[in-house]
JSON list of C-alpha atoms in Angstrom, two decimals:
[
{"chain": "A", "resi": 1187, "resn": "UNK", "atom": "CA", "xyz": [93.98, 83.25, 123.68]},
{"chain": "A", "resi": 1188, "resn": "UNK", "atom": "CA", "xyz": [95.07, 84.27, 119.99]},
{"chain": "A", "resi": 1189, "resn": "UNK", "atom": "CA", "xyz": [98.92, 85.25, 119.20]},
{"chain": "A", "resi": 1190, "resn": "UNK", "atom": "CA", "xyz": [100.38, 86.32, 116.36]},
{"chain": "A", "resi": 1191, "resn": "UNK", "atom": "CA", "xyz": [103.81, 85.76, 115.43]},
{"chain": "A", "resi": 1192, "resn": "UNK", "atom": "CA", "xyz": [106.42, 86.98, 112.88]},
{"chain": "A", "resi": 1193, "resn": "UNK", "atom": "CA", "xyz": [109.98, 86.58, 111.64]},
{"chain": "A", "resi": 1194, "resn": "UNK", "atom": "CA", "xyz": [112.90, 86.99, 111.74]},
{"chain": "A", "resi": 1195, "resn": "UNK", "atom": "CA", "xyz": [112.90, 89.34, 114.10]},
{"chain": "A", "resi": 1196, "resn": "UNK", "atom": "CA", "xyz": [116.00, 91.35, 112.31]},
{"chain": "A", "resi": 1197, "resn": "UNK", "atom": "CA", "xyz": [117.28, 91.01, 108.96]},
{"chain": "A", "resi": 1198, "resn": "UNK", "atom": "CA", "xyz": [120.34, 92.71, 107.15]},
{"chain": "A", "resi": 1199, "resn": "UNK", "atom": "CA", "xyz": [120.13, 92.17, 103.09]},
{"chain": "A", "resi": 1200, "resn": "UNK", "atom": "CA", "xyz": [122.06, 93.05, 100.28]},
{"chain": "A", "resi": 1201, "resn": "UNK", "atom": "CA", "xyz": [120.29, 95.35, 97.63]},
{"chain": "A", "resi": 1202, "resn": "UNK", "atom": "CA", "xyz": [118.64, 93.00, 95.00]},
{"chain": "A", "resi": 1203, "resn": "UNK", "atom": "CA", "xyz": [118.58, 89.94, 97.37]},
{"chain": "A", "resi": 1204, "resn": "UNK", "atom": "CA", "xyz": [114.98, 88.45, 97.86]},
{"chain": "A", "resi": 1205, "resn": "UNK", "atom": "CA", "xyz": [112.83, 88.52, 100.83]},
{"chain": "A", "resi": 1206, "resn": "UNK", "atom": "CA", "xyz": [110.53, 86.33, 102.89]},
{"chain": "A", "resi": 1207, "resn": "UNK", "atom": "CA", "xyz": [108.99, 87.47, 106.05]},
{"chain": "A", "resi": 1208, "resn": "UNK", "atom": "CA", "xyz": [106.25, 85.05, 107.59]},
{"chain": "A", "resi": 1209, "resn": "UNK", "atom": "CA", "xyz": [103.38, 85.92, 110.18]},
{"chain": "A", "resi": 1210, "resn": "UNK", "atom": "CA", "xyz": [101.65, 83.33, 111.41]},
{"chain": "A", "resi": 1211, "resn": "UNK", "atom": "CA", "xyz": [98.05, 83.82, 113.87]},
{"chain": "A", "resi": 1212, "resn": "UNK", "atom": "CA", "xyz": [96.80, 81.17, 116.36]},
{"chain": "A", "resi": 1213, "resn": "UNK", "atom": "CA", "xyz": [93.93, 80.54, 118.44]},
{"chain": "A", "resi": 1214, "resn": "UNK", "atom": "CA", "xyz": [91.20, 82.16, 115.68]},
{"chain": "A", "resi": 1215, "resn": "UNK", "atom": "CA", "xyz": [89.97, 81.64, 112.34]},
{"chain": "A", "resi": 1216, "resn": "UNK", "atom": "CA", "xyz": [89.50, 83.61, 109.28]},
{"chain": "A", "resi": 1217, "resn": "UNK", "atom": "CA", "xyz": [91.37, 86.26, 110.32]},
{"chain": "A", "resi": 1218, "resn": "UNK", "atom": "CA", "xyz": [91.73, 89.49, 108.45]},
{"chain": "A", "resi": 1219, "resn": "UNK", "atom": "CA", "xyz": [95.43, 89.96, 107.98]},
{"chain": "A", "resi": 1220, "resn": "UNK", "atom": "CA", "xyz": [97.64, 92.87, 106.98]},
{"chain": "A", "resi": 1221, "resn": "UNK", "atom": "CA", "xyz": [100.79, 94.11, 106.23]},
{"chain": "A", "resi": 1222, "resn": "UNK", "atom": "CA", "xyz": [102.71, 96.94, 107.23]},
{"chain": "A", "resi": 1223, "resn": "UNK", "atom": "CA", "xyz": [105.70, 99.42, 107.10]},
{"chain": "A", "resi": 1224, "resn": "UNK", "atom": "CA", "xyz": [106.95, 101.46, 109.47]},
{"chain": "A", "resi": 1225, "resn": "UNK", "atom": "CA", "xyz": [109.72, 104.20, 108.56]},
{"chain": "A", "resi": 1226, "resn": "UNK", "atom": "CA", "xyz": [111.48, 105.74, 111.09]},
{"chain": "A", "resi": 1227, "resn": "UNK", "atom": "CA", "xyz": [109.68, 108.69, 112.96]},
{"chain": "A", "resi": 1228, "resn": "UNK", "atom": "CA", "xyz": [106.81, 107.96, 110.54]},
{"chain": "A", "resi": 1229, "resn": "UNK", "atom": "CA", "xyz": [103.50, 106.50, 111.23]},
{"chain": "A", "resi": 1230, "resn": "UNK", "atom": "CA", "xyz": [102.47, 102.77, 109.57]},
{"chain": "A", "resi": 1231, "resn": "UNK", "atom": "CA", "xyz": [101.96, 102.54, 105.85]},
{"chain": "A", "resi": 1232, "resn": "UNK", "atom": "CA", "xyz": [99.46, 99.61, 105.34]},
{"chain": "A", "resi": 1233, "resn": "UNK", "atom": "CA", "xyz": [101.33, 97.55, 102.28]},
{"chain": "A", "resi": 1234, "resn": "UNK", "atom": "CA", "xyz": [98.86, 94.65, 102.26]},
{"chain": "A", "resi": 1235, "resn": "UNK", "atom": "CA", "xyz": [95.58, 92.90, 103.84]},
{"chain": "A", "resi": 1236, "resn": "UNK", "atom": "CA", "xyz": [93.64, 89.49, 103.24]},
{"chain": "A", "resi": 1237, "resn": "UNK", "atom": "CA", "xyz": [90.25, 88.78, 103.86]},
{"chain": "A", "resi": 1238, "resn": "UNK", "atom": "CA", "xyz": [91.25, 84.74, 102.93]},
{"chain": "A", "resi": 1239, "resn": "UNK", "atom": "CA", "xyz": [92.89, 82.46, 101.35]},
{"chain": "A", "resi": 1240, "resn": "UNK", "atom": "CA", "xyz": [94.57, 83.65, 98.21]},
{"chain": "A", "resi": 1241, "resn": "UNK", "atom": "CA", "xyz": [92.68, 86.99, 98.54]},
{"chain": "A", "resi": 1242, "resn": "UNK", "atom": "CA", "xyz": [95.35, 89.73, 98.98]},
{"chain": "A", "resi": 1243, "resn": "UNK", "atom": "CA", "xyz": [94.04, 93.55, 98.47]},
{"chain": "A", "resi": 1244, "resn": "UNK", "atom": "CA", "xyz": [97.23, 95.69, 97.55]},
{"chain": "A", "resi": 1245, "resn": "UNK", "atom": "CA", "xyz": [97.29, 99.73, 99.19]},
{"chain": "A", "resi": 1246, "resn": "UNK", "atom": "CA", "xyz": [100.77, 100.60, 97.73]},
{"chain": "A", "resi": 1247, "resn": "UNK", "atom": "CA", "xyz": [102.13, 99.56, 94.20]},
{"chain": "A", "resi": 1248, "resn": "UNK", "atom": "CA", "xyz": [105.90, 98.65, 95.02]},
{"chain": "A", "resi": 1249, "resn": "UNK", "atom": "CA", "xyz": [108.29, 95.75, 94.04]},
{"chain": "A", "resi": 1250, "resn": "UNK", "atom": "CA", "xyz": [107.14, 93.95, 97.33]},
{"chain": "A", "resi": 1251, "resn": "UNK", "atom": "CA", "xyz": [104.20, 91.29, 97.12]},
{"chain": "A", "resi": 1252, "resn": "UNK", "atom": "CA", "xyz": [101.92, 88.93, 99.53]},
{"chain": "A", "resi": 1253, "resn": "UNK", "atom": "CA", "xyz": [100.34, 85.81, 100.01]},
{"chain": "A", "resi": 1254, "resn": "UNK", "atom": "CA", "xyz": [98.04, 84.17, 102.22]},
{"chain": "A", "resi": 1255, "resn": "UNK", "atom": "CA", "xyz": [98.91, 80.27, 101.33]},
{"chain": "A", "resi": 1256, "resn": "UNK", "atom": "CA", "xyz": [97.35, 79.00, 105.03]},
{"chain": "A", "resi": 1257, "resn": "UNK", "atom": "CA", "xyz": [93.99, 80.49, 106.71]},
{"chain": "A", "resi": 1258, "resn": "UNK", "atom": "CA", "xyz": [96.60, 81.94, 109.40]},
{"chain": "A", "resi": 1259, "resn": "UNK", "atom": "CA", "xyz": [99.50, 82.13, 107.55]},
{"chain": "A", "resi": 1260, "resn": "UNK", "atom": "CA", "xyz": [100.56, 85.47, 106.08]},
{"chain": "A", "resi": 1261, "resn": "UNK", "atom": "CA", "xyz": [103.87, 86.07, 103.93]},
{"chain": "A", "resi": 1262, "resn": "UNK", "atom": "CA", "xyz": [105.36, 89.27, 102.47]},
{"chain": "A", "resi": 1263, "resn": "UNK", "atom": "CA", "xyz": [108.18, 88.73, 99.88]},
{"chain": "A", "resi": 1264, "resn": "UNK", "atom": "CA", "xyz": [109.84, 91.12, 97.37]},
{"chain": "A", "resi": 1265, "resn": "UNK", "atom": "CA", "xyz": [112.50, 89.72, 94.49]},
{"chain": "A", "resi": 1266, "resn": "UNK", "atom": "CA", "xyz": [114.68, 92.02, 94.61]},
{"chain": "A", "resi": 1267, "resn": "UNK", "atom": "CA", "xyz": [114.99, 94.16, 97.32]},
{"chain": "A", "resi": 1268, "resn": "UNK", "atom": "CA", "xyz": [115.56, 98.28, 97.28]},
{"chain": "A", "resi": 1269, "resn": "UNK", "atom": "CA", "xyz": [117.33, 100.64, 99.59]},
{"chain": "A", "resi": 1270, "resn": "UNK", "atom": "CA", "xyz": [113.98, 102.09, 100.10]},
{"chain": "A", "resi": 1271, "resn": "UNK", "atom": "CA", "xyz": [112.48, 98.66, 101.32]},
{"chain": "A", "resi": 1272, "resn": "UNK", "atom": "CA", "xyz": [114.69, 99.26, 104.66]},
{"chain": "A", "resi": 1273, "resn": "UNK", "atom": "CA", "xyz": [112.09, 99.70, 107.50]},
{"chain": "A", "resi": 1274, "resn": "UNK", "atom": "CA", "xyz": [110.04, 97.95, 110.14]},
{"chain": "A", "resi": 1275, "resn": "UNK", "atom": "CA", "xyz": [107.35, 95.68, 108.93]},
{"chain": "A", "resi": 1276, "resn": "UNK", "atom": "CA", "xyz": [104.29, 95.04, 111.29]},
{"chain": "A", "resi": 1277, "resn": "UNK", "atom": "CA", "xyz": [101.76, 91.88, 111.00]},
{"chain": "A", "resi": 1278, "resn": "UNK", "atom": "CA", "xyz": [98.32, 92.57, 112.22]},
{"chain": "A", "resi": 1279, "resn": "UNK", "atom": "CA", "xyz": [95.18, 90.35, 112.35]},
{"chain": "A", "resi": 1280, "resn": "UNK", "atom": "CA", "xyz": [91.50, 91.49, 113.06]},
{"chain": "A", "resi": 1281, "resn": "UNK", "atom": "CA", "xyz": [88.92, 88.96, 113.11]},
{"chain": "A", "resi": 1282, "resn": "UNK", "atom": "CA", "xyz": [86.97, 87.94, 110.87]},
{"chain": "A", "resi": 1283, "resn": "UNK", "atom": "CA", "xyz": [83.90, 89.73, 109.70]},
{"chain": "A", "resi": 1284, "resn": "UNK", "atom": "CA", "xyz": [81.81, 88.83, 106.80]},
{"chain": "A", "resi": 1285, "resn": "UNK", "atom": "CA", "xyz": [85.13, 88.76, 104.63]},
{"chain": "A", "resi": 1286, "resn": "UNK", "atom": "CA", "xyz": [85.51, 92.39, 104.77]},
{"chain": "A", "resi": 1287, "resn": "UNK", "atom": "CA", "xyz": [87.58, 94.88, 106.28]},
{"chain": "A", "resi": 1288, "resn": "UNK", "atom": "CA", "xyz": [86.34, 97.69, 109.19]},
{"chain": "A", "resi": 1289, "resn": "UNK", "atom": "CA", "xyz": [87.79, 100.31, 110.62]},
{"chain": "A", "resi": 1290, "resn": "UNK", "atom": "CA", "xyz": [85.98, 99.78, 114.04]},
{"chain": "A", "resi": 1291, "resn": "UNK", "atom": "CA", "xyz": [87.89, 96.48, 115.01]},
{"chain": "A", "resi": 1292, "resn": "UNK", "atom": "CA", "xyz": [91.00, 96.56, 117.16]},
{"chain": "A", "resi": 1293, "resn": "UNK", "atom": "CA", "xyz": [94.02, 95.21, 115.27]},
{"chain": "A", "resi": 1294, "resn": "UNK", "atom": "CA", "xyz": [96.23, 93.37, 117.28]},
{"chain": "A", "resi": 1295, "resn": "UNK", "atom": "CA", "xyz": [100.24, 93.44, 116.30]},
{"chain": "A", "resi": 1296, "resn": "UNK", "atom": "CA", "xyz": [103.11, 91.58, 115.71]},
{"chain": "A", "resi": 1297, "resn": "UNK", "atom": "CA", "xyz": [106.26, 92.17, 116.96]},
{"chain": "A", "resi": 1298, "resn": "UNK", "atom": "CA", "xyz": [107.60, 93.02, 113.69]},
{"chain": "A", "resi": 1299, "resn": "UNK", "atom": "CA", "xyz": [110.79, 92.60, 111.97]},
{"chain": "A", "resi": 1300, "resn": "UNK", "atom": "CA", "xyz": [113.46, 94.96, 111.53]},
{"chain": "A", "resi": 1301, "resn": "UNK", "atom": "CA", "xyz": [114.83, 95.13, 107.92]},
{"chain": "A", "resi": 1302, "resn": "UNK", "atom": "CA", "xyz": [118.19, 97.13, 107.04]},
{"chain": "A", "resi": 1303, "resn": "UNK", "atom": "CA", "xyz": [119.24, 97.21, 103.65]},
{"chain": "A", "resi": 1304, "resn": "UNK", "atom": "CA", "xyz": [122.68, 97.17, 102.52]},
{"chain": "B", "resi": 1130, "resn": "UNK", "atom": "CA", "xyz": [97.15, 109.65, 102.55]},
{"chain": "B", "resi": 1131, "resn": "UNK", "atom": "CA", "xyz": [97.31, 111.08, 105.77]},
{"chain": "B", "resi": 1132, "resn": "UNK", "atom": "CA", "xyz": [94.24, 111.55, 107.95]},
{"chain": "B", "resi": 1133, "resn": "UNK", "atom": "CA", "xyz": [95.38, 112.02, 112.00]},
{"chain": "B", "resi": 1134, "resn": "UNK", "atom": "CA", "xyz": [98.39, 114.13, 112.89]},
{"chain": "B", "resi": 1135, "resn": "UNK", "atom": "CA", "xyz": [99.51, 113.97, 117.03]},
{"chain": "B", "resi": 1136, "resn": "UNK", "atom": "CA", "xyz": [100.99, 116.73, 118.91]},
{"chain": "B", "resi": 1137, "resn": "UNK", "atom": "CA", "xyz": [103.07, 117.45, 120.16]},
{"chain": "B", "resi": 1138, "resn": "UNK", "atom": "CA", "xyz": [105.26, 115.23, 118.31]},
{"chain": "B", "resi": 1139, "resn": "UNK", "atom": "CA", "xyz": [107.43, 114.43, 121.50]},
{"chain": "B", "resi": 1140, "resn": "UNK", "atom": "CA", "xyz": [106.56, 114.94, 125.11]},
{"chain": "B", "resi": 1141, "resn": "UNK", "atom": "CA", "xyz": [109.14, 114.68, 128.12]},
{"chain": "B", "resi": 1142, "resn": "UNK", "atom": "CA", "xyz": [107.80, 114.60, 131.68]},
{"chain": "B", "resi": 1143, "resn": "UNK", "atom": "CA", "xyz": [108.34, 113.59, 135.38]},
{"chain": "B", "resi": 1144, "resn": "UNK", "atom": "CA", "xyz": [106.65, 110.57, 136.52]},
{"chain": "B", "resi": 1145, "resn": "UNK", "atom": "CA", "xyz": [103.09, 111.22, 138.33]},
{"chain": "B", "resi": 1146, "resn": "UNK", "atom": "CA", "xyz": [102.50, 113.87, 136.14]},
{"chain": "B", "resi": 1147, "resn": "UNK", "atom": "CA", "xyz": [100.04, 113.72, 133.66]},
{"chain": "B", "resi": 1148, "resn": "UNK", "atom": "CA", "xyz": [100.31, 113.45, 130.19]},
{"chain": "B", "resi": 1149, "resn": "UNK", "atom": "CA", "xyz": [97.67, 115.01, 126.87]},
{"chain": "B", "resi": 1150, "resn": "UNK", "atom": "CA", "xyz": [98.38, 114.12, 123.33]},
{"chain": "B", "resi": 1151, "resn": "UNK", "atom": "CA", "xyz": [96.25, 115.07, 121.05]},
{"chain": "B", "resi": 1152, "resn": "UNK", "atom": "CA", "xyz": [95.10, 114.20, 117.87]},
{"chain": "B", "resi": 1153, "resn": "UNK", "atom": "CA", "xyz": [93.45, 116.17, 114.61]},
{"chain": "B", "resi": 1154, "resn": "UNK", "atom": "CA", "xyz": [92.16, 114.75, 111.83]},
{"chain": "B", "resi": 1155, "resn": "UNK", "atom": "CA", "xyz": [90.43, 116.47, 108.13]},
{"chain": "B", "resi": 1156, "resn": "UNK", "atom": "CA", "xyz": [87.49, 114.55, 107.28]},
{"chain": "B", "resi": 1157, "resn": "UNK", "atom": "CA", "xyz": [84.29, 113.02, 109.36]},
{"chain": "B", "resi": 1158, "resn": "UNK", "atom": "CA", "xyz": [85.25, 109.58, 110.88]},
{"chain": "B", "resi": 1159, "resn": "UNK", "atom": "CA", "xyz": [82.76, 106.71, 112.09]},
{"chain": "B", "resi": 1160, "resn": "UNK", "atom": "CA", "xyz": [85.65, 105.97, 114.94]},
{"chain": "B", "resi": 1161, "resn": "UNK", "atom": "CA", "xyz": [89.00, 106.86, 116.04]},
{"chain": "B", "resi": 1162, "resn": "UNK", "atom": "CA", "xyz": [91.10, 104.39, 118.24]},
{"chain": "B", "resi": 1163, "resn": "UNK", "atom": "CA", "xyz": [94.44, 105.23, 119.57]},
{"chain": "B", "resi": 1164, "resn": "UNK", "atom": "CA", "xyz": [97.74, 102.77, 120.16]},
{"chain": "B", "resi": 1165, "resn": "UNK", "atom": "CA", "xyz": [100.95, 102.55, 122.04]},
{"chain": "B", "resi": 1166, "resn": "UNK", "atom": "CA", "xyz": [104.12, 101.20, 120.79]},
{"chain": "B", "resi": 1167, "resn": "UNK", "atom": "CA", "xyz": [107.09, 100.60, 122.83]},
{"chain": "B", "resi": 1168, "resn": "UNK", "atom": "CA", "xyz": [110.38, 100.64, 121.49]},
{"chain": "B", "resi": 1169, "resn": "UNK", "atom": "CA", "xyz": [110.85, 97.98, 118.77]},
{"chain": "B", "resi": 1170, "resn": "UNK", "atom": "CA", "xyz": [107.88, 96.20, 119.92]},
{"chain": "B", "resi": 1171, "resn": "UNK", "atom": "CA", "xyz": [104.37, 96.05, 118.01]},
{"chain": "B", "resi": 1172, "resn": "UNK", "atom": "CA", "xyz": [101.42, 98.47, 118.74]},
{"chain": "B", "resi": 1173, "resn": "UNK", "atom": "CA", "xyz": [98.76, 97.60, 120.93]},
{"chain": "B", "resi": 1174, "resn": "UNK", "atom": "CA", "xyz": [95.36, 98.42, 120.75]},
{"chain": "B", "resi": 1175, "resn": "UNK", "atom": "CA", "xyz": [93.95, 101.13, 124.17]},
{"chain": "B", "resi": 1176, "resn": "UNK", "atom": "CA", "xyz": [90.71, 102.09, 123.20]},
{"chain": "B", "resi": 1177, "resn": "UNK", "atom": "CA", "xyz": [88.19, 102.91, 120.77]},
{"chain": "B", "resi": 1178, "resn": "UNK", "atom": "CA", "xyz": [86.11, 105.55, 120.85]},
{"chain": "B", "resi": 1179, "resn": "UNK", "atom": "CA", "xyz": [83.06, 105.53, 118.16]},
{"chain": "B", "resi": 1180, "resn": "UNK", "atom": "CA", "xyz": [81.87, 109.24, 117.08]},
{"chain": "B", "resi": 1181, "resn": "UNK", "atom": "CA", "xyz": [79.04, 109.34, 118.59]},
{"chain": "B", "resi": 1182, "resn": "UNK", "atom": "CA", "xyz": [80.69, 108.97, 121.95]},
{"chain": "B", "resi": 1183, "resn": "UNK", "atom": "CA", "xyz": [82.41, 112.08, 123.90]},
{"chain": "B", "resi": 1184, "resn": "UNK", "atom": "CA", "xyz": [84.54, 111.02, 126.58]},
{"chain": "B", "resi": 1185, "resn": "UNK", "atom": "CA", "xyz": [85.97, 107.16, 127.10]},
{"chain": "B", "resi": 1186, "resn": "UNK", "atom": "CA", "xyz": [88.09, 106.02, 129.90]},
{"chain": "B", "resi": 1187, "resn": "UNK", "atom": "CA", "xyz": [90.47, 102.65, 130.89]},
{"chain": "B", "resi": 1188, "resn": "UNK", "atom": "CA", "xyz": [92.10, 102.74, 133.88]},
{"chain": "B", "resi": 1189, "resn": "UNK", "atom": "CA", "xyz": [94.35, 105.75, 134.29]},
{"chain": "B", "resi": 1190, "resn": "UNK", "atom": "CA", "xyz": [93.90, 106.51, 129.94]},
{"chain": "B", "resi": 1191, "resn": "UNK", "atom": "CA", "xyz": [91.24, 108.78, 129.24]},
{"chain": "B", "resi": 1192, "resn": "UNK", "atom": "CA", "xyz": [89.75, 109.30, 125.82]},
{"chain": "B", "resi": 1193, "resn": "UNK", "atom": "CA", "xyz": [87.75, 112.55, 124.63]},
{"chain": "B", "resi": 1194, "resn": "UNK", "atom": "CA", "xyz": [86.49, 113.47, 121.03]},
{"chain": "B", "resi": 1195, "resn": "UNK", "atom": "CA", "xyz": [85.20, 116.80, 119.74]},
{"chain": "B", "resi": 1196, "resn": "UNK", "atom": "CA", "xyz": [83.77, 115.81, 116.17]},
{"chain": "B", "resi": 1197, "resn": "UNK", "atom": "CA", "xyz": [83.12, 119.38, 115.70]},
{"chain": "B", "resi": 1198, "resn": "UNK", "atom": "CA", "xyz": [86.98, 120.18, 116.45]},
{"chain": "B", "resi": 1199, "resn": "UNK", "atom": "CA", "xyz": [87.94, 117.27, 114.67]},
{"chain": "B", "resi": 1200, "resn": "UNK", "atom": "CA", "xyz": [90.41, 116.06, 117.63]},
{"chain": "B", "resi": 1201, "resn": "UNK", "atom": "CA", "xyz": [90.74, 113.74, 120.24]},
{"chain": "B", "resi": 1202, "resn": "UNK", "atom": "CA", "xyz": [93.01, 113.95, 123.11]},
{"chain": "B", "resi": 1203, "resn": "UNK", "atom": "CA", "xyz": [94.72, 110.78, 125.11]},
{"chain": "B", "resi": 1204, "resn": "UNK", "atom": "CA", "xyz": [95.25, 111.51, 128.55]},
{"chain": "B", "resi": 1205, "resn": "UNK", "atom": "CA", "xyz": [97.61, 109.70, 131.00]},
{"chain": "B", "resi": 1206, "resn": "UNK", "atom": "CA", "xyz": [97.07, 110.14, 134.40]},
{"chain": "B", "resi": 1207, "resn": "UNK", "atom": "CA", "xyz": [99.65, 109.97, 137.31]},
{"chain": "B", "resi": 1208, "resn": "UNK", "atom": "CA", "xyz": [102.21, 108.77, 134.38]},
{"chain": "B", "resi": 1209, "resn": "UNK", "atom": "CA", "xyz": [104.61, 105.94, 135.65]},
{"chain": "B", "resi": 1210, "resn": "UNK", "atom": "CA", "xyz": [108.55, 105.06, 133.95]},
{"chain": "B", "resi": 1211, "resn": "UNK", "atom": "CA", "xyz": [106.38, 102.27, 131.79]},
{"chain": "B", "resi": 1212, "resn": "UNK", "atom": "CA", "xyz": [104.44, 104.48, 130.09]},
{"chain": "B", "resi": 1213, "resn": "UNK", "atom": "CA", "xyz": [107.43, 105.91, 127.76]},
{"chain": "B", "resi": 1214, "resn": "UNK", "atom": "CA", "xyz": [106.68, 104.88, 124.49]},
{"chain": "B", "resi": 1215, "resn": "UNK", "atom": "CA", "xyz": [104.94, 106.45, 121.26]},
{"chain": "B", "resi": 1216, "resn": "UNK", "atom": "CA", "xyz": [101.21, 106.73, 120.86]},
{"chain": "B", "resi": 1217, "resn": "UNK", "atom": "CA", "xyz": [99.36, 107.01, 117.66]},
{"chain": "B", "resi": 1218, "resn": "UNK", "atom": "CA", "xyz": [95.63, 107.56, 116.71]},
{"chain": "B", "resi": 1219, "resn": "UNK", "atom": "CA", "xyz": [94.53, 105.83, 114.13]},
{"chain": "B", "resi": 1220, "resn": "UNK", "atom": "CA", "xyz": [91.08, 106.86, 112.15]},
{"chain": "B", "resi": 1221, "resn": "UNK", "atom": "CA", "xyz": [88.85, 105.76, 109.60]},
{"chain": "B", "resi": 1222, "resn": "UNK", "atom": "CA", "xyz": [89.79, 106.18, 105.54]},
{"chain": "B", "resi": 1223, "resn": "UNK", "atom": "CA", "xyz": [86.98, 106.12, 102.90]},
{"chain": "B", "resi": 1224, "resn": "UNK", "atom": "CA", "xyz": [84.08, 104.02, 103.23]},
{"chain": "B", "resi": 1225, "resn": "UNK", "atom": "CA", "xyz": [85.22, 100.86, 103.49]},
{"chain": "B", "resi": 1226, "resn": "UNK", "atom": "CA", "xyz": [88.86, 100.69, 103.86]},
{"chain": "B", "resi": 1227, "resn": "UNK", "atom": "CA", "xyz": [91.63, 100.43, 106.11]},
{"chain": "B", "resi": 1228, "resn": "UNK", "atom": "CA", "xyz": [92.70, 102.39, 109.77]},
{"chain": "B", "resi": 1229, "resn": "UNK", "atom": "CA", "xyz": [95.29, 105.29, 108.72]},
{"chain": "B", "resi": 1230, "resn": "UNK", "atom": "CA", "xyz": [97.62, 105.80, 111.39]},
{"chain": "B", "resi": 1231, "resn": "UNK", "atom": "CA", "xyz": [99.32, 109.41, 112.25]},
{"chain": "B", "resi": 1232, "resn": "UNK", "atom": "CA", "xyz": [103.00, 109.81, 112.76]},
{"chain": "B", "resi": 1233, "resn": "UNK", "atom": "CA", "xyz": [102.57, 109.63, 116.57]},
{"chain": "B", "resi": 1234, "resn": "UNK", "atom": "CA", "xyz": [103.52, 111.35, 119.57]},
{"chain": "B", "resi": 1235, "resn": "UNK", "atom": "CA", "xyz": [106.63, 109.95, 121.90]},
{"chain": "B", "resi": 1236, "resn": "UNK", "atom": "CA", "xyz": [106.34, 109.79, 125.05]},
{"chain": "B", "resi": 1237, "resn": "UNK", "atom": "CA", "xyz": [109.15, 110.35, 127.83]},
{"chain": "B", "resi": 1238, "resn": "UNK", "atom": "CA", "xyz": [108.56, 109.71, 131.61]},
{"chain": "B", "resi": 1239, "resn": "UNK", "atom": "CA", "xyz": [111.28, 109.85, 133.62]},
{"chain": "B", "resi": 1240, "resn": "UNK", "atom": "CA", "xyz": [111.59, 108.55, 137.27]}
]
């Protein structure tokens, strides 16, 4: 069966400190991967998704940026961090389909990670 | 930009009661699935219903769409303690891109 994992699962950071959060998908191949943030009361704001290796597809210009160094590996990193980066952040994976993206696949979640800002 | 909205936003109720949240949306969608996230946890997938499709049930969740309404409604029947969480629907963009998730509705059940 496939699982998807991330962390940390909670991270405090000082205001212009970097960031690394790491998702990482088993049991599948070539999976579509995304990134998201989650604001508080608010619905998910997709950040990021890769249809492959060193393909990343940006939704949201912002000071935050991914990669996708590893068929399942998926990594979301910002050099300096803002106030406004503070939310939860959501991995997702859908599998593969002809190295695009569709709205008619089930995405299947991460547990996320809980950022706070300082 | 935002394409589902759920109401109510938050719902409180007794357990074995049953539970409608509904969803409304602007523009013609190919599908519309909706999720459930418990606290602090991930969202996970319930069903999919495509637009062709009126009505779509899994176990005691039970899916309807009106494309001419543009809504859907998520119905939990006999809810249980387990079931608190928030539920979002989640619809098609533009051609060709991404799910776009509402804001969700929260659900209370208490024993």
């Amino acid at each position: 069966s496939q699982t998807i994992h991330q962390w940390p699962a909670t991270l405090v950071q000082p205001v212009g400190s970097p960031l690394s959060l790491e998702c990482t998908v088993e049991g599948t191949s070539n999976p579509n991967l995304y990134w998201y943030r989650q604001a508080a009361g608010r619905g998910l704001q997709l950040l990021f998704y890769s249809v492959g290796i060193g393909q990343i597809s940006s939704e949201v210009p912002q000071n935050l940026s991914a990669s996708r160094p590893q068929d399942r590996q998926f990594i979301l990193s910002s050099k300096k961090l803002l106030l406004s980066d503070s939310g939860f952040y959501l991995c997702a994976w859908t599998q593969f389909r002809d190295g695009q993206i569709y709205s008619n696949q089930p995405q299947h979640f991460g547990d996320g990670t809980r950022l706070s800002i300082l | 930009s935002q394409q589902g909205e759920e109401d109510p936003q938050a719902l409180s109720i007794q357990e074995g009661e049953n539970a409608t949240m509904n969803c409304s949306y602007k523009t013609s969608i190919n599908n519309l699935q909706w999720y459930r996230q418990n606290s602090g946890r991930g969202l996970v997938h319930l069903i999919l219903i495509r637009s062709n499709e009126r009505e779509k049930h899994s176990g005691r969740l039970r899916v309807t769409l009106d494309t001419s309404k543009k809504s859907s409604s998520l119905l939990i029947t006999a809810s249980r303690a387990a079931d608190t969480a928030s539920y979002f629907c989640a619809t098609d963009g533009q051609a060709g891109t991404a799910l776009i998730f509402g804001k969700g509705t929260t659900l209370s059940v208490s024993s």
